[in-house]
């Protein structure tokens, strides 16, 4: 039976094979928590993936997909940001949004 989360959802179960695949190149356990180690890299990658998915939903099309000309918003590159949290600082790439050049007045 899966445990309930505070918001009423269910905990996501992570397959042991996935963890094994992610950790196969980790030869020293200290690499997991070290500065720039696996945990920070994984956290940064997950945050970037979530931001990209949020952008896909907001714009209505995936990155490199055919855009909807009626929305007016387009992808406009990205910028680097630093997250500060319990794991220290994590550098991420944040997708940017803009208006098409033809819509500027």
Tab-separated table of C-alpha atoms in Angstrom:
chain	number	residue	atom	x	y	z
A	1	UNK	CA	0.000	0.000	0.000
A	2	UNK	CA	1.372	3.410	-0.952
A	3	UNK	CA	1.686	6.146	1.652
A	4	UNK	CA	-0.397	9.271	1.200
A	5	UNK	CA	1.367	12.600	0.820
A	6	UNK	CA	0.257	15.679	2.752
A	7	UNK	CA	-1.605	17.017	-0.294
A	8	UNK	CA	-3.564	13.762	-0.638
A	9	UNK	CA	-1.499	12.437	-3.555
A	10	UNK	CA	0.510	9.242	-3.570
A	11	UNK	CA	4.264	8.855	-3.237
A	12	UNK	CA	5.888	8.121	-6.543
A	13	UNK	CA	7.722	4.818	-6.431
A	14	UNK	CA	11.120	4.808	-8.080
A	15	UNK	CA	12.202	1.559	-9.670
A	16	UNK	CA	15.404	0.120	-8.121
A	17	UNK	CA	16.728	-0.496	-11.669
A	18	UNK	CA	16.516	3.226	-12.386
A	19	UNK	CA	18.513	4.045	-9.266
A	20	UNK	CA	21.077	1.382	-10.201
A	21	UNK	CA	21.415	2.902	-13.680
A	22	UNK	CA	21.878	6.395	-12.248
A	23	UNK	CA	24.472	5.241	-9.727
A	24	UNK	CA	26.454	2.828	-11.912
A	25	UNK	CA	29.313	5.296	-12.423
A	26	UNK	CA	29.469	6.312	-8.774
A	27	UNK	CA	32.564	4.566	-7.432
A	28	UNK	CA	32.799	6.406	-4.111
A	29	UNK	CA	29.799	7.080	-1.833
A	30	UNK	CA	31.175	10.532	-1.001
A	31	UNK	CA	30.541	11.489	-4.657
A	32	UNK	CA	26.822	11.470	-3.907
A	33	UNK	CA	26.842	14.414	-1.508
A	34	UNK	CA	30.058	16.193	-2.507
A	35	UNK	CA	30.071	19.729	-3.894
A	36	UNK	CA	28.871	19.309	-7.478
A	37	UNK	CA	28.108	15.676	-6.675
A	38	UNK	CA	25.398	13.403	-7.962
A	39	UNK	CA	22.615	14.645	-5.673
A	40	UNK	CA	23.110	18.265	-6.769
A	41	UNK	CA	23.311	17.255	-10.420
A	42	UNK	CA	20.148	15.174	-10.136
A	43	UNK	CA	18.289	17.954	-8.317
A	44	UNK	CA	19.315	20.497	-10.954
A	45	UNK	CA	18.310	18.180	-13.799
A	46	UNK	CA	14.903	17.511	-12.212
A	47	UNK	CA	14.231	21.225	-11.678
A	48	UNK	CA	15.216	22.012	-15.280
A	49	UNK	CA	12.999	19.188	-16.586
A	50	UNK	CA	10.044	20.485	-14.550
A	51	UNK	CA	10.570	24.046	-15.806
A	52	UNK	CA	10.725	22.795	-19.398
A	53	UNK	CA	7.503	20.797	-18.914
A	54	UNK	CA	5.826	23.850	-17.400
A	55	UNK	CA	6.902	25.903	-20.438
A	56	UNK	CA	5.540	23.204	-22.792
A	57	UNK	CA	2.152	23.360	-21.060
A	58	UNK	CA	2.114	27.164	-20.950
A	59	UNK	CA	2.940	27.536	-24.650
A	60	UNK	CA	0.942	24.519	-25.788
A	61	UNK	CA	3.766	22.825	-27.694
A	62	UNK	CA	7.035	21.002	-26.864
A	63	UNK	CA	10.504	22.427	-27.426
A	64	UNK	CA	11.330	22.274	-31.162
A	65	UNK	CA	7.655	21.515	-31.855
A	66	UNK	CA	5.286	23.424	-34.123
A	67	UNK	CA	4.082	26.490	-32.274
A	68	UNK	CA	0.542	27.777	-32.186
A	69	UNK	CA	0.611	31.113	-34.031
A	70	UNK	CA	-2.471	32.350	-32.154
A	71	UNK	CA	-0.946	32.378	-28.651
A	72	UNK	CA	1.528	35.186	-29.240
A	73	UNK	CA	4.151	33.756	-26.877
A	74	UNK	CA	7.284	31.957	-28.031
A	75	UNK	CA	10.374	30.419	-26.495
A	76	UNK	CA	13.088	33.017	-26.214
A	77	UNK	CA	16.287	31.243	-25.243
A	78	UNK	CA	17.250	30.625	-21.650
A	79	UNK	CA	19.166	32.101	-18.761
A	80	UNK	CA	21.295	30.707	-15.962
A	81	UNK	CA	20.070	30.963	-12.387
A	82	UNK	CA	21.407	29.782	-9.045
A	83	UNK	CA	19.081	28.046	-6.606
A	84	UNK	CA	19.970	28.311	-2.934
A	85	UNK	CA	18.628	25.638	-0.620
A	86	UNK	CA	19.438	22.902	1.858
A	87	UNK	CA	21.889	21.334	-0.620
A	88	UNK	CA	23.751	24.611	-1.081
A	89	UNK	CA	23.806	26.393	-4.428
A	90	UNK	CA	22.681	24.624	-7.608
A	91	UNK	CA	23.130	26.223	-11.032
A	92	UNK	CA	20.251	25.643	-13.452
A	93	UNK	CA	19.166	26.790	-16.917
A	94	UNK	CA	15.731	28.436	-17.002
A	95	UNK	CA	13.750	28.660	-20.266
A	96	UNK	CA	12.638	32.157	-21.259
A	97	UNK	CA	9.450	33.323	-22.951
A	98	UNK	CA	8.952	36.268	-25.273
A	99	UNK	CA	6.788	37.778	-27.956
A	100	UNK	CA	7.536	37.175	-31.643
A	101	UNK	CA	9.400	40.083	-33.261
A	102	UNK	CA	6.489	40.705	-35.648
A	103	UNK	CA	4.165	41.463	-32.698
A	104	UNK	CA	6.337	44.234	-31.212
A	105	UNK	CA	5.069	47.765	-31.732
